[in-house]
Tab-separated table of C-alpha atoms and ligand atoms in Angstrom:
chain	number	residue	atom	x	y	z
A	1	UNK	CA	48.055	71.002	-130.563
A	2	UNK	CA	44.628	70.550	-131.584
A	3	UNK	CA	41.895	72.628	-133.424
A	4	UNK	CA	39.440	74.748	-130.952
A	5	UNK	CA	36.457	72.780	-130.107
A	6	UNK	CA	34.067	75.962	-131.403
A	7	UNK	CA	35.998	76.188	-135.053
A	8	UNK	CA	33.235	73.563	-136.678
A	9	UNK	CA	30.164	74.732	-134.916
A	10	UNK	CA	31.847	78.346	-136.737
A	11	UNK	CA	32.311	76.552	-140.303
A	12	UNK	CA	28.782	75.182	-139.702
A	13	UNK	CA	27.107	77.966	-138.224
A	14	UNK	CA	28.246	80.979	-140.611
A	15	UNK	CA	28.724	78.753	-143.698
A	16	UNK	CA	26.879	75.818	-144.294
A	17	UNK	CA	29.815	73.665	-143.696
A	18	UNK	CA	29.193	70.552	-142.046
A	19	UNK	CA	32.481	68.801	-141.077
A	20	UNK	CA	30.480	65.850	-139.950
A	21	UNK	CA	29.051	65.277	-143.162
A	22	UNK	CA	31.102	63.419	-145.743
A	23	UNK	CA	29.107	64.808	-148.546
A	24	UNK	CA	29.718	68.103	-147.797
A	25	UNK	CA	33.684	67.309	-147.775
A	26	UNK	CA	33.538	65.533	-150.872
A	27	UNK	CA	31.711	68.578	-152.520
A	28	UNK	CA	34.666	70.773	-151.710
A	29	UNK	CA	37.428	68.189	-152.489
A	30	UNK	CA	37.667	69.490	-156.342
A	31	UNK	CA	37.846	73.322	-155.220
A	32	UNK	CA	40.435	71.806	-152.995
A	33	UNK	CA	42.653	69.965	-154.970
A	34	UNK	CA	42.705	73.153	-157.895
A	35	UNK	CA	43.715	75.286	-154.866
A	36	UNK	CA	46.496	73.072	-153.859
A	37	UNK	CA	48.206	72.683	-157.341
A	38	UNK	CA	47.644	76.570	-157.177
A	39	UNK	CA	49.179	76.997	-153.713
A	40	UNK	CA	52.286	74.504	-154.487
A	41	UNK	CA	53.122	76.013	-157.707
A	42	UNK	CA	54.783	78.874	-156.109
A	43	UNK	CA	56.445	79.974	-159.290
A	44	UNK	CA	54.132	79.838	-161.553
A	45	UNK	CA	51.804	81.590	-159.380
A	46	UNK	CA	54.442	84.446	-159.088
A	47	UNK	CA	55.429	84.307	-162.366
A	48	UNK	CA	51.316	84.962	-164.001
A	49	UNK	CA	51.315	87.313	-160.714
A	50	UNK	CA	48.074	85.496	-159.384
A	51	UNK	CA	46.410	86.095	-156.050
A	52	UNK	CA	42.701	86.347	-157.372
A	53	UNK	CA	41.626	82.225	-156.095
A	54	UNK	CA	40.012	83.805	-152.854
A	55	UNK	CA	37.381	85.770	-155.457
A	56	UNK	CA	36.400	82.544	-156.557
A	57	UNK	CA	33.568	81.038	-153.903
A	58	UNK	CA	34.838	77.709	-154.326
A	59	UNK	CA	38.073	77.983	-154.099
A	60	UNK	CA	37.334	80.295	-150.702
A	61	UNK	CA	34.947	77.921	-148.975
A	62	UNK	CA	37.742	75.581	-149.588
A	63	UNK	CA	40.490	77.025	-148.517
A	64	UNK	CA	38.123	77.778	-145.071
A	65	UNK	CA	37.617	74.178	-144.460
A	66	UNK	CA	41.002	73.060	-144.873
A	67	UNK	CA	43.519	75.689	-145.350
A	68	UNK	CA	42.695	77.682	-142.210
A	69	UNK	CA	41.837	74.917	-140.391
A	70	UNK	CA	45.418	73.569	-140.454
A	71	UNK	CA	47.202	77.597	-140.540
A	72	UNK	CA	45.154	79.080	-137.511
A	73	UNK	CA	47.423	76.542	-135.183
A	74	UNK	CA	50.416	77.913	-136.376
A	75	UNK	CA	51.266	80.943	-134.842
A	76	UNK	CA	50.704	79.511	-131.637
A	77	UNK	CA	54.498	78.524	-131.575
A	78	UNK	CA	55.859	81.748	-132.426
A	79	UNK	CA	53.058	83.418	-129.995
A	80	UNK	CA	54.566	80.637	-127.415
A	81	UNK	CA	58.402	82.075	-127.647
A	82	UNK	CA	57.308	85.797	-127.897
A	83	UNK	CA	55.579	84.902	-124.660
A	84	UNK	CA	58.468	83.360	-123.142
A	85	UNK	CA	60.245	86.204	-121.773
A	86	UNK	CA	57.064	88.105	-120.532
A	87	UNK	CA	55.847	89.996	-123.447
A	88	UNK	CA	52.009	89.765	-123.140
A	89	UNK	CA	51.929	89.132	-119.231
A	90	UNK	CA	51.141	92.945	-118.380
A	91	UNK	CA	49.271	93.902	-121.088
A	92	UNK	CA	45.531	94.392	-120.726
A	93	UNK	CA	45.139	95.044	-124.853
A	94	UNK	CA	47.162	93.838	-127.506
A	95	UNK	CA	47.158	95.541	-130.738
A	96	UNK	CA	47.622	92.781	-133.656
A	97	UNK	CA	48.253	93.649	-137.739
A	98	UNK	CA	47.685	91.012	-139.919
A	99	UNK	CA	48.692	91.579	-143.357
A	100	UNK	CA	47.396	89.391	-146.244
A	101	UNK	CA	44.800	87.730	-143.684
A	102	UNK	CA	42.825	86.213	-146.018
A	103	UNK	CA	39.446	84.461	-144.557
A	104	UNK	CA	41.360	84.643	-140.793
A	105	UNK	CA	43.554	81.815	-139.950
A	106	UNK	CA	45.398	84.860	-138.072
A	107	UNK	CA	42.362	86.177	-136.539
A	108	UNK	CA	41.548	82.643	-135.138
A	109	UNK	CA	44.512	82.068	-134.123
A	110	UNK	CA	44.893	84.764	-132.044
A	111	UNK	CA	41.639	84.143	-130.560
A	112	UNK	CA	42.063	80.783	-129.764
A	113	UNK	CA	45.775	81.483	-128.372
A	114	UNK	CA	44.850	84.424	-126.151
A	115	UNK	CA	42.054	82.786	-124.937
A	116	UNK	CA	43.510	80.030	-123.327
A	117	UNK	CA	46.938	81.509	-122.309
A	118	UNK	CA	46.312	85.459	-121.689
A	119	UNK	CA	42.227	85.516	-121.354
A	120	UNK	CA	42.417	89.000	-119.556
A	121	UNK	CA	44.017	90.568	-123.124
A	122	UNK	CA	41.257	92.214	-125.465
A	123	UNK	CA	42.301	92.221	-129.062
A	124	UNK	CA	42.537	94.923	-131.458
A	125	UNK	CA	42.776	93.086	-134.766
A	126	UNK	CA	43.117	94.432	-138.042
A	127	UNK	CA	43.049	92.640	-141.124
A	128	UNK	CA	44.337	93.579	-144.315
A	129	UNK	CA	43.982	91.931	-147.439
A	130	UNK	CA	43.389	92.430	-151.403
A	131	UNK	CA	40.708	90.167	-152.081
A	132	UNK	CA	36.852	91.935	-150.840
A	133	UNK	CA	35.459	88.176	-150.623
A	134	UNK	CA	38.235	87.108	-148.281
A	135	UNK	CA	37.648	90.294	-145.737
A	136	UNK	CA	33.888	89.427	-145.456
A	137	UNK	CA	34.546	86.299	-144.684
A	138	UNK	CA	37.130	87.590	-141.824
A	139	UNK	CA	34.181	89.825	-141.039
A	140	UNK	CA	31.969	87.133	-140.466
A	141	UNK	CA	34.053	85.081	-138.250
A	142	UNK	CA	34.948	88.351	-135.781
A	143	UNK	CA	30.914	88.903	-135.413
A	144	UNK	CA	30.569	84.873	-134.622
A	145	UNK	CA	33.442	84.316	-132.739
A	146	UNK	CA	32.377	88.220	-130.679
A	147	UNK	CA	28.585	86.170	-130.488
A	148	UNK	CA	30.542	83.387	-128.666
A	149	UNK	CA	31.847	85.830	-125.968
A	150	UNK	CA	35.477	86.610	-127.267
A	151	UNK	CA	37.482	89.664	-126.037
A	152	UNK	CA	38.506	91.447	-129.790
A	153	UNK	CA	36.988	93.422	-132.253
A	154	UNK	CA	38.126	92.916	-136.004
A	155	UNK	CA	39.026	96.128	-138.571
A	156	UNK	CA	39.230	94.967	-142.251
A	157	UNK	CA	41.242	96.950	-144.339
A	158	UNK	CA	41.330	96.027	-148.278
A	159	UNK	CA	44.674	97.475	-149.415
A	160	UNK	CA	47.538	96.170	-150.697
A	161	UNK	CA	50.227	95.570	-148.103
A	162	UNK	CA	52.673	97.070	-149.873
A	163	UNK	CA	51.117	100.348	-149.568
A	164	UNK	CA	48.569	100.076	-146.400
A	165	UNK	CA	49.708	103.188	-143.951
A	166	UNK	CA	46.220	103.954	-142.180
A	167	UNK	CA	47.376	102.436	-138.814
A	168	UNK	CA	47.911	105.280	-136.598
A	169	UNK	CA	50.225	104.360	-132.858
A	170	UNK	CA	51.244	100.904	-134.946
A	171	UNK	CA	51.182	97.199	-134.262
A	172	UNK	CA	52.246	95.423	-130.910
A	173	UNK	CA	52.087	92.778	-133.269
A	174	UNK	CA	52.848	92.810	-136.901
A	175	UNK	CA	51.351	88.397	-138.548
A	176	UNK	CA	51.844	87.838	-141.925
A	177	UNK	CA	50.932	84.136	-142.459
A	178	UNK	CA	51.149	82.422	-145.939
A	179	UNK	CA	51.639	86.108	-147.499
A	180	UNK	CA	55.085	86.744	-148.307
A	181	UNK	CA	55.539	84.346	-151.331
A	182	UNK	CA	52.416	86.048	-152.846
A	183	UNK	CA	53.978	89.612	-152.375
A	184	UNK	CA	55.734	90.971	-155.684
A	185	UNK	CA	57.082	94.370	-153.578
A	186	UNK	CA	61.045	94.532	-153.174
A	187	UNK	CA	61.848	93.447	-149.730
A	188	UNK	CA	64.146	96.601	-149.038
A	189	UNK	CA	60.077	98.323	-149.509
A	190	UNK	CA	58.571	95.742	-147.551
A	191	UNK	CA	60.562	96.361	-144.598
A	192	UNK	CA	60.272	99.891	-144.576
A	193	UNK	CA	56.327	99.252	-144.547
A	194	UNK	CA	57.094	97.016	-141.543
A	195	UNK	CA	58.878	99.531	-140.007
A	196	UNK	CA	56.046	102.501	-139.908
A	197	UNK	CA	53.714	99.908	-139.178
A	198	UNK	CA	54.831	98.262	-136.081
A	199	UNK	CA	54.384	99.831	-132.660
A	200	UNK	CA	57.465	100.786	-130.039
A	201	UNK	CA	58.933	97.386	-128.989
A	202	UNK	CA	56.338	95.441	-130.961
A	203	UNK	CA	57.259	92.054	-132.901
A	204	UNK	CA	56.844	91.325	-136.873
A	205	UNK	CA	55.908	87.269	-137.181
A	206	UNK	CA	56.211	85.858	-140.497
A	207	UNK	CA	54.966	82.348	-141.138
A	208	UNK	CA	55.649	80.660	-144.861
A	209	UNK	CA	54.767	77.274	-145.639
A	210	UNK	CA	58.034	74.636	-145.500
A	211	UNK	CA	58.198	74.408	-149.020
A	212	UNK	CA	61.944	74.840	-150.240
A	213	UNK	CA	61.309	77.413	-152.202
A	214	UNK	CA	59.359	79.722	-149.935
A	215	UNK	CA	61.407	78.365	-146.795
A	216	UNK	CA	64.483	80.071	-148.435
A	217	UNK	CA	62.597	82.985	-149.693
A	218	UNK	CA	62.121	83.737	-146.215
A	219	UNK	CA	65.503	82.741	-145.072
A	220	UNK	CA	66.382	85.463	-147.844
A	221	UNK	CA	64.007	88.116	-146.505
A	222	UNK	CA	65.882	87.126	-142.758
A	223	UNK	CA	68.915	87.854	-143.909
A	224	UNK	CA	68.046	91.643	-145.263
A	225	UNK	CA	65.805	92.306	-142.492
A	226	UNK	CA	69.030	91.463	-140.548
A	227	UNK	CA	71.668	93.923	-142.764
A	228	UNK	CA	69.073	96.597	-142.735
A	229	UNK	CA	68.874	97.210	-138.952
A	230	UNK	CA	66.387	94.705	-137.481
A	231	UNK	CA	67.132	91.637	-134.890
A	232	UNK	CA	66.059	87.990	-135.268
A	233	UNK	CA	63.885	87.456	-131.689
A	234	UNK	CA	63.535	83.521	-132.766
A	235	UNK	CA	64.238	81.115	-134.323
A	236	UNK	CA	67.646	81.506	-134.969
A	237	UNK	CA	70.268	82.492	-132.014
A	238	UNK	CA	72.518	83.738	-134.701
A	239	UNK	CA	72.144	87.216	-136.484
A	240	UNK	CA	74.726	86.343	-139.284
A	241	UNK	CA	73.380	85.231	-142.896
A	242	UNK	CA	71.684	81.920	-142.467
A	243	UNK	CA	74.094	78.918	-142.890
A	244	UNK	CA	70.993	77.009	-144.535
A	245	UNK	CA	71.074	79.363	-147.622
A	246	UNK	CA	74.584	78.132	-148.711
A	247	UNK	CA	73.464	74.840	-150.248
A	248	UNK	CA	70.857	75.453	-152.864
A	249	UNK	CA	68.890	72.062	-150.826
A	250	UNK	CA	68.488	73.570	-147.526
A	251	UNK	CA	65.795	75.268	-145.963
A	252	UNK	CA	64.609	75.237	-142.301
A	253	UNK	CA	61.297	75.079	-141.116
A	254	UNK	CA	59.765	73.269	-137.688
A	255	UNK	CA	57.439	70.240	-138.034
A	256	UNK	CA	54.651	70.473	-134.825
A	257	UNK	CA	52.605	67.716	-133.947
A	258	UNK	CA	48.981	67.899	-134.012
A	259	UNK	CA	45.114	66.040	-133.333
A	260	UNK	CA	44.416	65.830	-136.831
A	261	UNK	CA	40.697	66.228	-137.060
A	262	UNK	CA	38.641	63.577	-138.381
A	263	UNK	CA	37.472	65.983	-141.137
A	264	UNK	CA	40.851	66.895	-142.130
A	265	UNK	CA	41.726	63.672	-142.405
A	266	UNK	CA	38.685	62.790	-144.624
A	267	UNK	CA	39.915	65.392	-146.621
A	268	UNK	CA	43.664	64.385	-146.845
A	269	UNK	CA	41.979	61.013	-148.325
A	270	UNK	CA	40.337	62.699	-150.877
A	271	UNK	CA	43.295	65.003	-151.825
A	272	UNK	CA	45.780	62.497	-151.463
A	273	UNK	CA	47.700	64.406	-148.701
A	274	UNK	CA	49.182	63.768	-145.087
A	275	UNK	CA	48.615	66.584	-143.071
A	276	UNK	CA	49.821	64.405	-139.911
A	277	UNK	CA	51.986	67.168	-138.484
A	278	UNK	CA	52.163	70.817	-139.131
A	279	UNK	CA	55.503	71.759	-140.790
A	280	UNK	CA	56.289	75.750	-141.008
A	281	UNK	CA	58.657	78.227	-141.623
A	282	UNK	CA	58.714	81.397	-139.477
A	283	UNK	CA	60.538	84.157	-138.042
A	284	UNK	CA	60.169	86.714	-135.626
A	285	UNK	CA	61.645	89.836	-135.646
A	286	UNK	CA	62.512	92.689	-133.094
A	287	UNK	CA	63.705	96.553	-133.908
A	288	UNK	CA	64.338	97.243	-130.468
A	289	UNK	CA	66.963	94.380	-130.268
A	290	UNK	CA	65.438	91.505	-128.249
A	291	UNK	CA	66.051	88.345	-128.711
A	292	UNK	CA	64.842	85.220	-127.373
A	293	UNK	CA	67.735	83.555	-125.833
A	294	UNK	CA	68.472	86.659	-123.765
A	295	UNK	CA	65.590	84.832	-121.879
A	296	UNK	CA	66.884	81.850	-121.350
A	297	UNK	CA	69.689	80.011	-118.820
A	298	UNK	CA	71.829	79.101	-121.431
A	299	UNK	CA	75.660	79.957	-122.329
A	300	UNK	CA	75.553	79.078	-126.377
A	301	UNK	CA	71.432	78.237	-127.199
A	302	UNK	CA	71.055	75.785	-129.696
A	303	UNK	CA	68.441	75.383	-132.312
A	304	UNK	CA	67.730	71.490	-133.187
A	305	UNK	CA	67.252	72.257	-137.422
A	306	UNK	CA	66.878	68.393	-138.509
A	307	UNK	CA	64.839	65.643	-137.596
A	308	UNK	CA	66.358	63.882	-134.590
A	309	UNK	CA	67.817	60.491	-136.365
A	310	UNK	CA	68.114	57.258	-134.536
A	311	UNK	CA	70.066	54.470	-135.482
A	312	UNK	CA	71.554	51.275	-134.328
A	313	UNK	CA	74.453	52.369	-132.146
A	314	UNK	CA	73.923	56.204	-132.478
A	315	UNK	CA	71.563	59.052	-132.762
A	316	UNK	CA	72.074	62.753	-134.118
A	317	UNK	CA	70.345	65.864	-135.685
A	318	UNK	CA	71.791	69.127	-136.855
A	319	UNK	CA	72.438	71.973	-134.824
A	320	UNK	CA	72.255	75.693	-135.564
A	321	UNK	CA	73.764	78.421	-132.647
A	322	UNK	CA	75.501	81.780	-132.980
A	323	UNK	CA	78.656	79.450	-134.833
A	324	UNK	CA	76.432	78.506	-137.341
A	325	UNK	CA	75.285	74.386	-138.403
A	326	UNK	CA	76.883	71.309	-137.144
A	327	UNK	CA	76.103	67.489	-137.183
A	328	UNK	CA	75.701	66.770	-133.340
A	329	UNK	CA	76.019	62.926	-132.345
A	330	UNK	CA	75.981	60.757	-129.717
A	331	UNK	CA	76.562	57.045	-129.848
A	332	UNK	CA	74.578	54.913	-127.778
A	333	UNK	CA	77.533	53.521	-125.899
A	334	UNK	CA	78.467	56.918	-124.358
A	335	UNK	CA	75.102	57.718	-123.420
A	336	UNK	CA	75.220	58.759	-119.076
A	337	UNK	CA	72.748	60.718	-116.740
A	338	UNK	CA	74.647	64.768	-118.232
A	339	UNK	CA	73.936	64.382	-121.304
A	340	UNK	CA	70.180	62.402	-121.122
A	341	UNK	CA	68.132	65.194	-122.330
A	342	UNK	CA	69.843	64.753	-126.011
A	343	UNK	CA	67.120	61.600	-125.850
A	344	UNK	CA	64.542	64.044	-125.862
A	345	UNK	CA	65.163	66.333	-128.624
A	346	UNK	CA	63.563	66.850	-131.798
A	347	UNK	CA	63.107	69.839	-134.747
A	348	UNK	CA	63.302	72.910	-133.490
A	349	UNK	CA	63.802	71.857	-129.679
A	350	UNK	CA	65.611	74.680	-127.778
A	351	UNK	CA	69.212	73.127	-126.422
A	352	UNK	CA	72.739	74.272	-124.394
A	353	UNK	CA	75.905	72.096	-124.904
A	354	UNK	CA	78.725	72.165	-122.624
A	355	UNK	CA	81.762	70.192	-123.331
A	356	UNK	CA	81.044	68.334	-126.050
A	357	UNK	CA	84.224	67.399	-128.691
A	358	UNK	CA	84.861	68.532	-131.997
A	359	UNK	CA	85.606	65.581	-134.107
A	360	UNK	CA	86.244	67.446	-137.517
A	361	UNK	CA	82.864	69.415	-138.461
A	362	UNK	CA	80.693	67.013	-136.517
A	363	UNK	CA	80.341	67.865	-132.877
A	364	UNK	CA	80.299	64.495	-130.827
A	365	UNK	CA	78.196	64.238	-126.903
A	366	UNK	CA	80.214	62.487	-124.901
A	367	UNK	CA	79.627	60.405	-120.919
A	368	UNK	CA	80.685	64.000	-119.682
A	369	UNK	CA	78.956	66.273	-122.192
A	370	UNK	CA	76.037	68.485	-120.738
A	371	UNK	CA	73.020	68.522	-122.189
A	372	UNK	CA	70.250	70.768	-121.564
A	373	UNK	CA	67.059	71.185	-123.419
A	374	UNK	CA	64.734	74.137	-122.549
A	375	UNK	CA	61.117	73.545	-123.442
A	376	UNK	CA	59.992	77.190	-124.905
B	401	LIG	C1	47.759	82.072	-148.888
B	401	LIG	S1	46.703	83.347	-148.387
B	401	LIG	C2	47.060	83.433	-146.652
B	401	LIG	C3	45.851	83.797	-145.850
B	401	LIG	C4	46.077	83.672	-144.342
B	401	LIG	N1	47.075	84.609	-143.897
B	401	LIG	C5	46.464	82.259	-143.988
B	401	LIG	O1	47.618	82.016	-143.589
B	401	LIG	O2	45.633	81.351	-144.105
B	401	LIG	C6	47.538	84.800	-148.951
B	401	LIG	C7	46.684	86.049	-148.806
B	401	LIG	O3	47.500	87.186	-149.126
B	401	LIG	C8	46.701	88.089	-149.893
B	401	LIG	N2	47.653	88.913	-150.655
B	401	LIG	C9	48.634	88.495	-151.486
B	401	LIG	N3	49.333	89.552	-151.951
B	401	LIG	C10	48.772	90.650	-151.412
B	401	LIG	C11	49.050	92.040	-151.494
B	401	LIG	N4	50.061	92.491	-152.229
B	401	LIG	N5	48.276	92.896	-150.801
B	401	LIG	C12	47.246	92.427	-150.046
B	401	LIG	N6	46.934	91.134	-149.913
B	401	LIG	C13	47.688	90.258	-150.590
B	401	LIG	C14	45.822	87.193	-150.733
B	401	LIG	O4	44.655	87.878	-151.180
B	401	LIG	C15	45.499	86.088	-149.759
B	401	LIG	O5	44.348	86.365	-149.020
C-alpha cells in the first residue's frame, strides 16, 4: 500500500507543510514525540480522561503529518473484505459515519479507497468529533480534496459520540478509527448508539491501534457486540468469545506492508520509531448477520493470527477458525504440490485446511494435506 500521490501537495497546499523540507519536519518532531508518549500511554490518558491534544495547534499539525498519514491507509483492508462479497458494487452513493474523525484519516481514506476501486460511488461523509480545531481541519481537507475533483461532500458534526443522534436514514457505513480507547461510555451504551446509527444492512468498522492493551479492549468490545445480538463480518470466522482474550499476553491485530514515505521515514528518525509496516487491530461488524466467509469457497476458513515462522526444518504460524487457535506446522520434509500455498501465508492471510493431523493441540500439514489460501 502506499500513500496517495495528492496527500503532500494537500499537507502543503492547505497547511504550510512541506514534506520535502527537512526543516519543516524537524519543527514538528517535538509536537510529535509529546503526542506519542500521549497516544501510547493509553492508561494514563484514560485514567486523567484526556482527549483535549487536538486543541493544541502543535500537537494537531503533528498528528496531520504523521498520524494520519500512516491511519488513512488503514481502512483500506477492512474496506477490501467488506468489498469482497459485493457490497459497494451496485451502489451509486455510499453513506459513511465516522465517529471520533479527528483531522480525517477516515475521510481520506475513503477518498483515496473509493477512488481507485469504486470511482462511480459519491460519498456522503459525516464526521463527528469533540475537538472544534480537529473538524476544521476535516473541513479543510473535504473543500481541497472537492477542489481536486473528488466525488463526496463532508458534514462535521461536533458532538460527543456517545450521544450524537442527528443522522436521520443511518450509516451504510459506521468508521471509528483510533476512537474507541479514548471513549469513557459503557460499551452496552455504545452499541446501542451503533445500533440507531447504522443504516439497514450497513457495516460498523472499528480500527484500534495493535497495542496490547487497546487490541484486547477491542477484542473485549467483540465479544459483547457478539452476546448482545450483532455478527462478526471479519476478521474472525468464529462468533464465540475470542480465544486470544484467555491469556492476559494475547491480542490480535494484522501487520500490512507499506511504501513508507520518505517523509515518514525522516520522521521515524527523529522520533526514534519504525513505522516499516502498518500493524492494526480491527473488526467489522454486521446486524443483519453476514459474514465474510459466507463469501468464500471454503469448508472451515482460517484466519493466519501469528507471524508466519520459518525455521531450519519447519515452518508454522497460529491459526484461528470457528474451533478456535491452534499451532499449525509443516516440516520442510513433508512439503508436496497440496499443501504449497502454506509457503505463502502470512498474518492475517485468509486459509482452508483439509486433512491435516492433529498431533496433540498442534495441527500438523502433511504430503497429503490441502492447503488453500484465498487472497481477500
Ligand atoms: C486518536 S484520534 C483518531 C482520529 C482519527 N479517527 C484517526 O484515526 O486518525 C481520536 C479522536 O477521537 C475524538 N474523541 C475521543 N473521545 C470522543 C468522544 N467521546 N466524543 C467525540 N470525539 C471523541 C478525539 O477528539 C480525537 O479526535
Amino acid at each position: 500500500m502506499h500513500i496517495p500521490a495528492w496527500w503532500p501537495d494537500v499537507l502543503r497546499d492547505c497547511f504550510d507543510l512541506d514534506t520535502r523540507d527537512t526543516r519543516t519536519l524537524q519543527r514538528n518532531a517535538d509536537a510529535l514525540l509529546r503526542l506519542s508518549d500521549h497516544l501510547n500511554d493509553v492508561e494514563g490518558r484514560r485514567s486523567r480522561h484526556t482527549r483535549s491534544y487536538l486543541s493544541e495547534k502543535d500537537m494537531l499539525r503533528a498528528y496531520l503529518l504523521y498520524y494520519t498519514t500512516a491511519n488513512m491507509l488503514k481502512p483500506h483492508v477492512p474496506f477490501g473484505e467488506i468489498a469482497f462479497p459485493g457490497f459497494f458494487r451496485h451502489r451509486s452513493s455510499l453513506r459513511v459515519l465516522d465517529l471520533g474523525c479527528g483531522p480525517g484519516a477516515g475521510l481520506l481514506g475513503c477518498h483515496d479507497f473509493f477512488e481507485k476501486r469504486y470511482p462511480h460511488i459519491y460519498i456522503e461523509y459525516h464526521g463527528v468529533d469533540a475537538s472544534q480545531p480537529a473538524l476544521s481541519v476535516l473541513s479543510r481537507i473535504g473543500e481541497s480534496l472537492r477542489s481536486r475533483g473528488a466525488r463526496l461532500e463532508v458534514r462535521s458534526h461536533r458532538a460527543d459520540i456517545a450521544g450524537f443522534s442527528s443522522l436521520s436514514g443511518g450509516a451504510d457505513v459506521i468508521l471509528m478509527m483510533n476512537a474507541l480507547n479514548e471513549i469513557s461510555c459503557r460499551t452496552s451504551l455504545l452499541l446501542q448508539r451503533l445500533t440507531a446509527l447504522l443504516g439497514d444492512g450497513g457495516r460498523v468498522v472499528i480500527v484500534e491501534p495493535a497495542l496490547r492493551v487497546t487490541s484486547r479492549a477491542l477484542l473485549e468490545f467483540r465479544d459483547q457486540a457478539v452476546r448482545e445480538g450483532w455478527t462478526v463480518f471479519s476478521p474472525c470466522f468464529r462468533q464465540a468469545e475470542c480465544p486470544a482474550l484467555n491469556h492476559a499476553q494475547d491480542w490480535c491485530h494484522t501487520d500490512v506492508p507499506w511504501e513508507r514515505p520518505d517523509f515518514m521515514a525522516t520522521l521515524d528518525r527523529l522520533l526514534g520509531h519504525v513505522k516499516l509496516s502498518l500493524k492494526f487491530s480491527y473488526l467489522v461488524l454486521s446486524r443483519d448477520g453476514c459474514r465474510l466467509q459466507d463469501a468464500l469457497d471454503l469448508p472451515g476458513p482460517l484466519r493466519v493470527v501469528s507471524e508466519y515462522v520459518e525455521e531450519k526444518g519447519r515452518s508454522w504460524c497460529y491459526m484461528c477458525g470457528a474451533e478456535g487457535r491452534f499451532r499449525c506446522r509443516r516440516n520442510t520434509r513433508d512439503a508436496s504440490a497440496t499443501n504449497a500455498a502454506f509457503d505463502g501465508l502470512y498474518r492475517y492471510a485468509v486459509a482452508g485446511m483439509q486433512d491435516g493431523e492433529w498431533r496433540g493441540a498442534e495441527l500438523l500439514v502433511g504430503r497429503q494435506t490441502v492447503i488453500h489460501h484465498v487472497k481477500v
